[in-house]
């Protein structure tokens, strides 16, 4: 490679190859890393002829030939005649972004979608490890070495968007605690409550009983607070509660339309969304109130038939299918408001007896 580099520089110095306008002042002819070579030239047909002679000379004494299938040519601002001459050599015309040393090479800031190669590589790593039943300590070590190494390599060249970082954190957390990124983490506590208290009933509609524990009664009491974080994206309507799940911008329909809603719309309190659909259309009586008109107006925007229901947790302007205690606390924690002068509480002996102006 040193011989290849010196041979190329000699042709630039002899004038056989012209420097690229952006590299001429610094006399940069090429960049080389291991067996990857990137050559910069002025795009003229004479320079391209000089490059091909350089490759032929190198091949004649080293017996190393260029792999045309792995070589791409990037040009811009050339005349049609010059482009035609260069195309005759049979090299593939490359388009940005390209990958160099494992990273995308761009002349602008990358979009989130252009970080797909990073996410694909990380996802494939997790999936290949999941089938090997790695222990918790082993998963932690893989995260510290392999995954963090990949991420650090990318961050050495780019600033990763917040969305990309959150996706990586989500995958890493799932892999660490469950060993699998595709399955929900099992919870004995949740399964027990689902089997003991819910029994296929809606959490939002179930009434507490005298035999319930204090903890379960407390959970039911916190439902109005939790509801602001819950949203259902309607799919097939087989699991979403018609009256109690938030599947429309109107909120809980039982609250928006009122307790008389099930009788007025002829839909049971324990009904799911699909119960309000007949064939490929909605089956609701004519609206008799302003609230019912709003519901009719919204459901006309939903295309039928439906796809599987998706439950999301909403915190502020963002949504996720996974619960995060940190963001929930940020939304719920008490804020320290600015204290107005009239709200100051005067305690005896707390402030010296001096006059002052506010």
mmCIF file of C-alpha atoms in Angstrom:
data_model
loop_
_atom_site.group_PDB
_atom_site.id
_atom_site.type_symbol
_atom_site.label_atom_id
_atom_site.label_comp_id
_atom_site.label_asym_id
_atom_site.label_seq_id
_atom_site.Cartn_x
_atom_site.Cartn_y
_atom_site.Cartn_z
ATOM 1 C CA UNK A 1 0.000 0.000 0.000
ATOM 2 C CA UNK A 2 2.909 2.331 0.615
ATOM 3 C CA UNK A 3 4.152 1.634 -2.914
ATOM 4 C CA UNK A 4 0.664 2.261 -4.319
ATOM 5 C CA UNK A 5 0.475 5.570 -2.463
ATOM 6 C CA UNK A 6 3.910 6.788 -3.637
ATOM 7 C CA UNK A 7 3.151 5.798 -7.232
ATOM 8 C CA UNK A 8 -0.072 7.817 -7.184
ATOM 9 C CA UNK A 9 1.573 10.904 -5.652
ATOM 10 C CA UNK A 10 4.246 10.822 -8.357
ATOM 11 C CA UNK A 11 1.595 11.042 -11.073
ATOM 12 C CA UNK A 12 -0.053 14.011 -9.383
ATOM 13 C CA UNK A 13 3.302 15.799 -9.088
ATOM 14 C CA UNK A 14 4.073 15.061 -12.746
ATOM 15 C CA UNK A 15 0.727 16.578 -13.792
ATOM 16 C CA UNK A 16 -0.716 13.339 -15.180
ATOM 17 C CA UNK A 17 -3.618 13.634 -12.727
ATOM 18 C CA UNK A 18 -5.238 16.926 -11.716
ATOM 19 C CA UNK A 19 -6.125 17.710 -8.120
ATOM 20 C CA UNK A 20 -9.744 18.031 -7.057
ATOM 21 C CA UNK A 21 -10.642 21.759 -6.678
ATOM 22 C CA UNK A 22 -11.377 21.237 -2.987
ATOM 23 C CA UNK A 23 -8.051 19.520 -2.262
ATOM 24 C CA UNK A 24 -5.645 21.358 -4.562
ATOM 25 C CA UNK A 25 -4.331 23.870 -2.007
ATOM 26 C CA UNK A 26 -3.472 21.106 0.479
ATOM 27 C CA UNK A 27 -2.250 18.756 -2.270
ATOM 28 C CA UNK A 28 -4.516 15.943 -1.058
ATOM 29 C CA UNK A 29 -4.559 13.249 -3.705
ATOM 30 C CA UNK A 30 -6.087 10.342 -1.800
ATOM 31 C CA UNK A 31 -7.029 8.852 1.561
ATOM 32 C CA UNK A 32 -6.148 5.303 2.497
ATOM 33 C CA UNK A 33 -7.151 2.999 5.330
ATOM 34 C CA UNK A 34 -6.034 -0.652 5.122
ATOM 35 C CA UNK A 35 -7.231 -1.806 1.702
ATOM 36 C CA UNK A 36 -9.770 1.026 1.244
ATOM 37 C CA UNK A 37 -8.587 3.817 -1.055
ATOM 38 C CA UNK A 38 -10.391 7.062 -1.857
ATOM 39 C CA UNK A 39 -8.922 9.065 -4.763
ATOM 40 C CA UNK A 40 -9.787 12.728 -5.474
ATOM 41 C CA UNK A 41 -9.293 14.244 -8.950
ATOM 42 C CA UNK A 42 -10.582 17.109 -11.090
ATOM 43 C CA UNK A 43 -12.955 14.972 -13.170
ATOM 44 C CA UNK A 44 -11.206 15.495 -16.497
ATOM 45 C CA UNK A 45 -10.858 12.631 -18.955
ATOM 46 C CA UNK A 46 -7.052 13.068 -18.981
ATOM 47 C CA UNK A 47 -6.894 12.692 -15.199
ATOM 48 C CA UNK A 48 -9.093 9.612 -15.342
ATOM 49 C CA UNK A 49 -6.747 8.156 -17.978
ATOM 50 C CA UNK A 50 -3.831 8.833 -15.620
ATOM 51 C CA UNK A 51 -5.615 7.036 -12.779
ATOM 52 C CA UNK A 52 -6.280 3.940 -14.873
ATOM 53 C CA UNK A 53 -2.590 3.859 -15.969
ATOM 54 C CA UNK A 54 -1.571 4.117 -12.304
ATOM 55 C CA UNK A 55 -3.734 1.101 -11.443
ATOM 56 C CA UNK A 56 -2.407 -0.875 -14.409
ATOM 57 C CA UNK A 57 1.220 -0.151 -13.464
ATOM 58 C CA UNK A 58 0.585 -1.233 -9.895
ATOM 59 C CA UNK A 59 -1.089 -4.452 -11.039
ATOM 60 C CA UNK A 60 1.779 -5.288 -13.425
ATOM 61 C CA UNK A 61 4.388 -5.640 -10.664
ATOM 62 C CA UNK A 62 2.172 -6.519 -7.631
ATOM 63 C CA UNK A 63 -0.402 -8.788 -9.362
ATOM 64 C CA UNK A 64 -3.092 -6.997 -7.328
ATOM 65 C CA UNK A 65 -6.039 -5.839 -9.474
ATOM 66 C CA UNK A 66 -8.870 -3.463 -8.709
ATOM 67 C CA UNK A 67 -12.254 -5.028 -7.955
ATOM 68 C CA UNK A 68 -14.590 -3.138 -10.291
ATOM 69 C CA UNK A 69 -17.713 -4.505 -8.560
ATOM 70 C CA UNK A 70 -16.624 -2.886 -5.268
ATOM 71 C CA UNK A 71 -15.549 0.409 -6.833
ATOM 72 C CA UNK A 72 -17.845 3.419 -7.201
ATOM 73 C CA UNK A 73 -17.317 6.713 -9.019
ATOM 74 C CA UNK A 74 -18.796 9.960 -7.686
ATOM 75 C CA UNK A 75 -18.904 12.958 -10.021
ATOM 76 C CA UNK A 76 -20.573 16.351 -10.042
ATOM 77 C CA UNK A 77 -20.475 19.431 -12.259
ATOM 78 C CA UNK A 78 -18.916 17.652 -15.265
ATOM 79 C CA UNK A 79 -19.604 18.392 -18.896
ATOM 80 C CA UNK A 80 -21.605 15.799 -20.802
ATOM 81 C CA UNK A 81 -18.612 14.898 -22.940
ATOM 82 C CA UNK A 82 -16.405 14.271 -19.900
ATOM 83 C CA UNK A 83 -19.093 12.202 -18.193
ATOM 84 C CA UNK A 84 -19.471 10.072 -21.321
ATOM 85 C CA UNK A 85 -15.712 9.367 -21.464
ATOM 86 C CA UNK A 86 -15.590 8.355 -17.802
ATOM 87 C CA UNK A 87 -18.655 6.112 -18.104
ATOM 88 C CA UNK A 88 -16.893 4.084 -20.816
ATOM 89 C CA UNK A 89 -14.550 2.628 -18.228
ATOM 90 C CA UNK A 90 -17.480 0.663 -16.797
ATOM 91 C CA UNK A 91 -17.404 1.754 -13.162
ATOM 92 C CA UNK A 92 -20.613 2.040 -11.169
ATOM 93 C CA UNK A 93 -21.872 5.583 -10.528
ATOM 94 C CA UNK A 94 -22.224 5.975 -6.761
ATOM 95 C CA UNK A 95 -24.856 7.950 -4.856
ATOM 96 C CA UNK A 96 -24.816 9.401 -1.357
ATOM 97 C CA UNK A 97 -24.948 8.292 1.362
ATOM 98 C CA UNK A 98 -22.172 5.717 1.078
ATOM 99 C CA UNK A 99 -20.547 3.714 3.841
ATOM 100 C CA UNK A 100 -16.855 4.246 4.581
ATOM 101 C CA UNK A 101 -15.161 2.498 7.498
ATOM 102 C CA UNK A 102 -18.585 1.332 8.643
ATOM 103 C CA UNK A 103 -20.096 4.833 8.799
ATOM 104 C CA UNK A 104 -22.358 6.667 6.337
ATOM 105 C CA UNK A 105 -20.476 9.388 4.464
ATOM 106 C CA UNK A 106 -22.622 12.474 3.958
ATOM 107 C CA UNK A 107 -22.158 16.146 3.169
ATOM 108 C CA UNK A 108 -24.982 17.145 5.514
ATOM 109 C CA UNK A 109 -26.487 16.232 8.863
ATOM 110 C CA UNK A 110 -27.979 12.751 8.900
ATOM 111 C CA UNK A 111 -31.699 12.197 9.341
ATOM 112 C CA UNK A 112 -33.065 9.724 11.875
ATOM 113 C CA UNK A 113 -34.006 7.357 9.042
ATOM 114 C CA UNK A 114 -30.387 7.362 7.854
ATOM 115 C CA UNK A 115 -29.253 5.840 11.135
ATOM 116 C CA UNK A 116 -31.004 2.636 10.053
ATOM 117 C CA UNK A 117 -27.666 0.793 9.488
ATOM 118 C CA UNK A 118 -26.738 1.419 13.143
ATOM 119 C CA UNK A 119 -30.099 0.212 14.449
ATOM 120 C CA UNK A 120 -30.013 -2.797 12.113
ATOM 121 C CA UNK A 121 -26.580 -3.834 13.336
ATOM 122 C CA UNK A 122 -27.550 -3.466 17.012
ATOM 123 C CA UNK A 123 -30.834 -5.324 16.509
ATOM 124 C CA UNK A 124 -29.112 -8.185 14.698
ATOM 125 C CA UNK A 125 -26.587 -8.473 17.527
ATOM 126 C CA UNK A 126 -29.347 -8.730 20.133
ATOM 127 C CA UNK A 127 -31.281 -11.288 18.089
ATOM 128 C CA UNK A 128 -28.217 -13.490 17.579
ATOM 129 C CA UNK A 129 -27.450 -13.421 21.320
ATOM 130 C CA UNK A 130 -31.056 -14.104 22.383
ATOM 131 C CA UNK A 131 -31.010 -17.672 21.065
ATOM 132 C CA UNK A 132 -27.841 -18.501 23.033
ATOM 133 C CA UNK A 133 -29.464 -18.109 26.487
ATOM 134 C CA UNK A 134 -26.743 -15.789 27.784
ATOM 135 C CA UNK A 135 -26.715 -15.220 31.560
ATOM 136 C CA UNK A 136 -27.484 -11.832 33.104
ATOM 137 C CA UNK A 137 -23.775 -11.173 33.740
ATOM 138 C CA UNK A 138 -23.008 -12.182 30.160
ATOM 139 C CA UNK A 139 -25.688 -9.858 28.776
ATOM 140 C CA UNK A 140 -24.305 -6.993 30.847
ATOM 141 C CA UNK A 141 -20.796 -7.648 29.534
ATOM 142 C CA UNK A 142 -22.034 -7.760 25.919
ATOM 143 C CA UNK A 143 -23.758 -4.407 26.407
ATOM 144 C CA UNK A 144 -20.623 -2.819 27.891
ATOM 145 C CA UNK A 145 -18.252 -4.107 25.233
ATOM 146 C CA UNK A 146 -20.017 -4.730 21.930
ATOM 147 C CA UNK A 147 -23.090 -2.455 21.931
ATOM 148 C CA UNK A 148 -21.469 0.520 23.670
ATOM 149 C CA UNK A 149 -18.431 0.068 21.410
ATOM 150 C CA UNK A 150 -20.604 0.323 18.291
ATOM 151 C CA UNK A 151 -22.446 3.364 19.627
ATOM 152 C CA UNK A 152 -19.224 5.109 20.684
ATOM 153 C CA UNK A 153 -17.765 4.528 17.229
ATOM 154 C CA UNK A 154 -20.744 6.286 15.631
ATOM 155 C CA UNK A 155 -20.746 9.130 18.149
ATOM 156 C CA UNK A 156 -17.094 9.788 17.342
ATOM 157 C CA UNK A 157 -18.306 11.041 13.950
ATOM 158 C CA UNK A 158 -21.956 12.064 14.456
ATOM 159 C CA UNK A 159 -24.293 13.452 17.088
ATOM 160 C CA UNK A 160 -26.996 10.809 17.429
ATOM 161 C CA UNK A 161 -30.601 12.150 17.514
ATOM 162 C CA UNK A 162 -32.560 11.736 20.727
ATOM 163 C CA UNK A 163 -34.971 9.350 19.017
ATOM 164 C CA UNK A 164 -32.115 7.088 17.978
ATOM 165 C CA UNK A 165 -30.631 7.090 21.489
ATOM 166 C CA UNK A 166 -34.007 6.251 23.052
ATOM 167 C CA UNK A 167 -34.460 3.314 20.682
ATOM 168 C CA UNK A 168 -31.020 1.981 21.607
ATOM 169 C CA UNK A 169 -31.757 2.391 25.330
ATOM 170 C CA UNK A 170 -35.073 0.560 24.950
ATOM 171 C CA UNK A 171 -33.492 -2.374 23.115
ATOM 172 C CA UNK A 172 -30.612 -2.537 25.596
ATOM 173 C CA UNK A 173 -32.948 -2.512 28.595
ATOM 174 C CA UNK A 174 -35.143 -5.269 27.179
ATOM 175 C CA UNK A 175 -32.137 -7.420 26.306
ATOM 176 C CA UNK A 176 -30.529 -6.932 29.720
ATOM 177 C CA UNK A 177 -33.596 -7.861 31.776
ATOM 178 C CA UNK A 178 -35.249 -10.468 29.563
ATOM 179 C CA UNK A 179 -32.555 -11.661 27.161
ATOM 180 C CA UNK A 180 -34.934 -11.026 24.257
ATOM 181 C CA UNK A 181 -35.870 -7.780 22.509
ATOM 182 C CA UNK A 182 -39.011 -9.137 20.850
ATOM 183 C CA UNK A 183 -40.968 -10.340 23.894
ATOM 184 C CA UNK A 184 -42.641 -8.448 26.736
ATOM 185 C CA UNK A 185 -40.977 -8.924 30.119
ATOM 186 C CA UNK A 186 -43.070 -11.327 32.233
ATOM 187 C CA UNK A 187 -44.503 -9.960 35.469
ATOM 188 C CA UNK A 188 -45.862 -12.347 38.087
ATOM 189 C CA UNK A 189 -47.378 -9.395 39.977
ATOM 190 C CA UNK A 190 -49.320 -8.198 36.910
ATOM 191 C CA UNK A 191 -50.388 -11.723 35.954
ATOM 192 C CA UNK A 192 -51.678 -12.377 39.485
ATOM 193 C CA UNK A 193 -53.805 -9.207 39.539
ATOM 194 C CA UNK A 194 -55.057 -9.889 36.033
ATOM 195 C CA UNK A 195 -56.152 -13.395 37.026
ATOM 196 C CA UNK A 196 -57.478 -12.543 40.509
ATOM 197 C CA UNK A 197 -59.164 -9.173 40.065
ATOM 198 C CA UNK A 198 -59.800 -8.543 36.389
ATOM 199 C CA UNK A 199 -60.740 -11.938 34.907
ATOM 200 C CA UNK A 200 -61.266 -10.506 31.383
ATOM 201 C CA UNK A 201 -62.947 -7.380 32.759
ATOM 202 C CA UNK A 202 -61.785 -3.847 31.953
ATOM 203 C CA UNK A 203 -59.490 -2.282 34.540
ATOM 204 C CA UNK A 204 -61.231 1.054 33.936
ATOM 205 C CA UNK A 205 -64.762 -0.189 34.623
ATOM 206 C CA UNK A 206 -64.334 -2.732 37.433
ATOM 207 C CA UNK A 207 -65.762 -1.745 40.836
ATOM 208 C CA UNK A 208 -63.869 -2.420 44.109
ATOM 209 C CA UNK A 209 -65.289 -4.975 46.534
ATOM 210 C CA UNK A 210 -65.060 -5.281 50.313
ATOM 211 C CA UNK A 211 -62.705 -8.247 50.042
ATOM 212 C CA UNK A 212 -60.139 -6.387 47.925
ATOM 213 C CA UNK A 213 -56.801 -5.540 49.468
ATOM 214 C CA UNK A 214 -55.845 -1.995 50.346
ATOM 215 C CA UNK A 215 -53.233 -1.930 47.564
ATOM 216 C CA UNK A 216 -55.743 -2.947 44.888
ATOM 217 C CA UNK A 217 -58.300 -0.407 46.103
ATOM 218 C CA UNK A 218 -55.579 2.236 45.970
ATOM 219 C CA UNK A 219 -54.780 1.302 42.369
ATOM 220 C CA UNK A 220 -58.431 1.642 41.402
ATOM 221 C CA UNK A 221 -58.594 5.011 43.135
ATOM 222 C CA UNK A 222 -55.635 6.248 41.045
ATOM 223 C CA UNK A 223 -57.302 5.380 37.732
ATOM 224 C CA UNK A 224 -58.283 8.981 36.840
ATOM 225 C CA UNK A 225 -54.650 10.006 37.331
ATOM 226 C CA UNK A 226 -53.296 7.100 35.282
ATOM 227 C CA UNK A 227 -55.793 7.612 32.479
ATOM 228 C CA UNK A 228 -54.069 10.776 31.275
ATOM 229 C CA UNK A 229 -51.073 8.630 30.285
ATOM 230 C CA UNK A 230 -53.031 5.920 28.454
ATOM 231 C CA UNK A 231 -54.156 5.945 24.849
ATOM 232 C CA UNK A 232 -55.461 3.179 22.586
ATOM 233 C CA UNK A 233 -54.866 3.131 18.837
ATOM 234 C CA UNK A 234 -57.822 1.254 17.427
ATOM 235 C CA UNK A 235 -56.974 -1.836 15.423
ATOM 236 C CA UNK A 236 -59.451 -4.708 15.170
ATOM 237 C CA UNK A 237 -61.394 -3.454 18.196
ATOM 238 C CA UNK A 238 -61.388 -6.862 19.875
ATOM 239 C CA UNK A 239 -59.670 -5.732 23.075
ATOM 240 C CA UNK A 240 -60.312 -1.975 23.364
ATOM 241 C CA UNK A 241 -63.205 -1.100 25.672
ATOM 242 C CA UNK A 242 -65.777 1.028 23.850
ATOM 243 C CA UNK A 243 -66.749 3.072 26.912
ATOM 244 C CA UNK A 244 -63.681 3.086 29.138
ATOM 245 C CA UNK A 245 -60.543 3.024 26.929
ATOM 246 C CA UNK A 246 -59.278 6.294 25.454
ATOM 247 C CA UNK A 247 -59.438 5.401 21.747
ATOM 248 C CA UNK A 248 -60.768 8.757 20.516
ATOM 249 C CA UNK A 249 -59.872 12.419 21.177
ATOM 250 C CA UNK A 250 -63.090 12.626 23.209
ATOM 251 C CA UNK A 251 -61.497 10.709 26.081
ATOM 252 C CA UNK A 252 -63.492 8.096 27.997
ATOM 253 C CA UNK A 253 -66.860 7.952 26.228
ATOM 254 C CA UNK A 254 -68.618 6.964 29.455
ATOM 255 C CA UNK A 255 -67.600 10.349 30.862
ATOM 256 C CA UNK A 256 -68.034 12.337 27.653
ATOM 257 C CA UNK A 257 -71.510 11.038 26.755
ATOM 258 C CA UNK A 258 -72.561 10.203 30.307
ATOM 259 C CA UNK A 259 -73.880 7.223 32.235
ATOM 260 C CA UNK A 260 -76.910 7.106 29.950
ATOM 261 C CA UNK A 261 -74.654 6.497 26.956
ATOM 262 C CA UNK A 262 -74.880 2.667 26.934
ATOM 263 C CA UNK A 263 -78.680 2.870 26.835
ATOM 264 C CA UNK A 264 -78.798 5.715 24.287
ATOM 265 C CA UNK A 265 -76.350 4.081 21.874
ATOM 266 C CA UNK A 266 -77.550 0.525 22.672
ATOM 267 C CA UNK A 267 -74.009 -0.607 23.452
ATOM 268 C CA UNK A 268 -73.319 -2.535 26.676
ATOM 269 C CA UNK A 269 -71.014 -1.055 29.319
ATOM 270 C CA UNK A 270 -68.652 -4.023 28.946
ATOM 271 C CA UNK A 271 -68.633 -3.859 25.132
ATOM 272 C CA UNK A 272 -65.460 -3.619 23.066
ATOM 273 C CA UNK A 273 -65.129 -1.367 20.046
ATOM 274 C CA UNK A 274 -65.832 -4.121 17.547
ATOM 275 C CA UNK A 275 -69.305 -4.524 19.078
ATOM 276 C CA UNK A 276 -70.202 -1.163 17.530
ATOM 277 C CA UNK A 277 -69.273 -2.378 14.037
ATOM 278 C CA UNK A 278 -71.455 -4.412 11.714
ATOM 279 C CA UNK A 279 -69.661 -5.762 8.677
ATOM 280 C CA UNK A 280 -67.710 -2.882 7.166
ATOM 281 C CA UNK A 281 -69.630 -0.013 8.772
ATOM 282 C CA UNK A 282 -70.367 1.439 12.192
ATOM 283 C CA UNK A 283 -73.650 0.393 13.785
ATOM 284 C CA UNK A 284 -74.801 3.307 15.926
ATOM 285 C CA UNK A 285 -78.236 4.931 16.186
ATOM 286 C CA UNK A 286 -78.823 8.485 15.010
ATOM 287 C CA UNK A 287 -77.278 10.995 17.442
ATOM 288 C CA UNK A 288 -79.604 12.777 19.829
ATOM 289 C CA UNK A 289 -77.118 14.983 21.656
ATOM 290 C CA UNK A 290 -74.162 17.201 20.804
ATOM 291 C CA UNK A 291 -71.784 14.689 22.358
ATOM 292 C CA UNK A 292 -73.168 11.882 20.205
ATOM 293 C CA UNK A 293 -72.757 14.086 17.113
ATOM 294 C CA UNK A 294 -69.093 14.564 18.021
ATOM 295 C CA UNK A 295 -68.655 10.797 18.305
ATOM 296 C CA UNK A 296 -70.296 10.211 14.914
ATOM 297 C CA UNK A 297 -68.079 12.857 13.350
ATOM 298 C CA UNK A 298 -64.950 11.178 14.677
ATOM 299 C CA UNK A 299 -65.740 7.577 13.745
ATOM 300 C CA UNK A 300 -66.344 8.613 10.138
ATOM 301 C CA UNK A 301 -62.603 9.329 9.945
ATOM 302 C CA UNK A 302 -61.695 5.729 10.910
ATOM 303 C CA UNK A 303 -61.173 3.358 8.011
ATOM 304 C CA UNK A 304 -62.723 -0.090 8.202
ATOM 305 C CA UNK A 305 -61.904 -2.942 8.530
ATOM 306 C CA UNK A 306 -59.606 -2.424 11.491
ATOM 307 C CA UNK A 307 -56.175 -3.850 12.344
ATOM 308 C CA UNK A 308 -54.927 -5.104 15.792
ATOM 309 C CA UNK A 309 -55.364 -2.688 18.725
ATOM 310 C CA UNK A 310 -52.280 -0.935 20.050
ATOM 311 C CA UNK A 311 -52.039 0.413 23.596
ATOM 312 C CA UNK A 312 -49.713 3.357 24.096
ATOM 313 C CA UNK A 313 -48.538 5.313 27.101
ATOM 314 C CA UNK A 314 -48.587 9.070 26.494
ATOM 315 C CA UNK A 315 -46.365 11.441 28.488
ATOM 316 C CA UNK A 316 -46.547 15.019 27.310
ATOM 317 C CA UNK A 317 -46.090 15.190 23.537
ATOM 318 C CA UNK A 318 -44.483 11.761 23.197
ATOM 319 C CA UNK A 319 -45.955 8.271 23.172
ATOM 320 C CA UNK A 320 -44.508 4.832 23.770
ATOM 321 C CA UNK A 321 -45.696 1.237 24.089
ATOM 322 C CA UNK A 322 -43.499 0.797 27.181
ATOM 323 C CA UNK A 323 -43.810 2.262 30.673
ATOM 324 C CA UNK A 324 -41.050 4.504 32.012
ATOM 325 C CA UNK A 325 -41.212 5.542 35.663
ATOM 326 C CA UNK A 326 -38.840 8.491 35.115
ATOM 327 C CA UNK A 327 -41.008 10.266 32.531
ATOM 328 C CA UNK A 328 -44.153 9.512 34.524
ATOM 329 C CA UNK A 329 -42.624 11.127 37.603
ATOM 330 C CA UNK A 330 -41.589 14.162 35.568
ATOM 331 C CA UNK A 331 -45.225 14.636 34.541
ATOM 332 C CA UNK A 332 -46.618 14.113 38.049
ATOM 333 C CA UNK A 333 -44.056 15.629 40.396
ATOM 334 C CA UNK A 334 -45.033 18.889 42.104
ATOM 335 C CA UNK A 335 -43.492 21.964 40.514
ATOM 336 C CA UNK A 336 -42.036 24.833 42.524
ATOM 337 C CA UNK A 337 -44.019 27.817 41.368
ATOM 338 C CA UNK A 338 -42.891 31.423 41.552
ATOM 339 C CA UNK A 339 -44.012 32.881 44.884
ATOM 340 C CA UNK A 340 -46.134 35.983 44.612
ATOM 341 C CA UNK A 341 -45.612 38.608 47.339
ATOM 342 C CA UNK A 342 -49.185 38.287 48.555
ATOM 343 C CA UNK A 343 -48.697 34.517 49.079
ATOM 344 C CA UNK A 344 -45.882 34.947 51.618
ATOM 345 C CA UNK A 345 -46.768 33.428 54.985
ATOM 346 C CA UNK A 346 -45.588 35.481 57.918
ATOM 347 C CA UNK A 347 -44.381 33.507 60.896
ATOM 348 C CA UNK A 348 -43.940 35.095 64.312
ATOM 349 C CA UNK A 349 -40.296 35.823 64.925
ATOM 350 C CA UNK A 350 -39.248 34.622 61.474
ATOM 351 C CA UNK A 351 -38.667 38.095 60.010
ATOM 352 C CA UNK A 352 -37.085 41.003 61.906
ATOM 353 C CA UNK A 353 -39.347 43.907 62.741
ATOM 354 C CA UNK A 354 -38.095 46.228 59.993
ATOM 355 C CA UNK A 355 -40.136 48.104 57.446
ATOM 356 C CA UNK A 356 -39.460 47.526 53.739
ATOM 357 C CA UNK A 357 -41.115 48.339 50.446
ATOM 358 C CA UNK A 358 -42.272 45.736 47.925
#
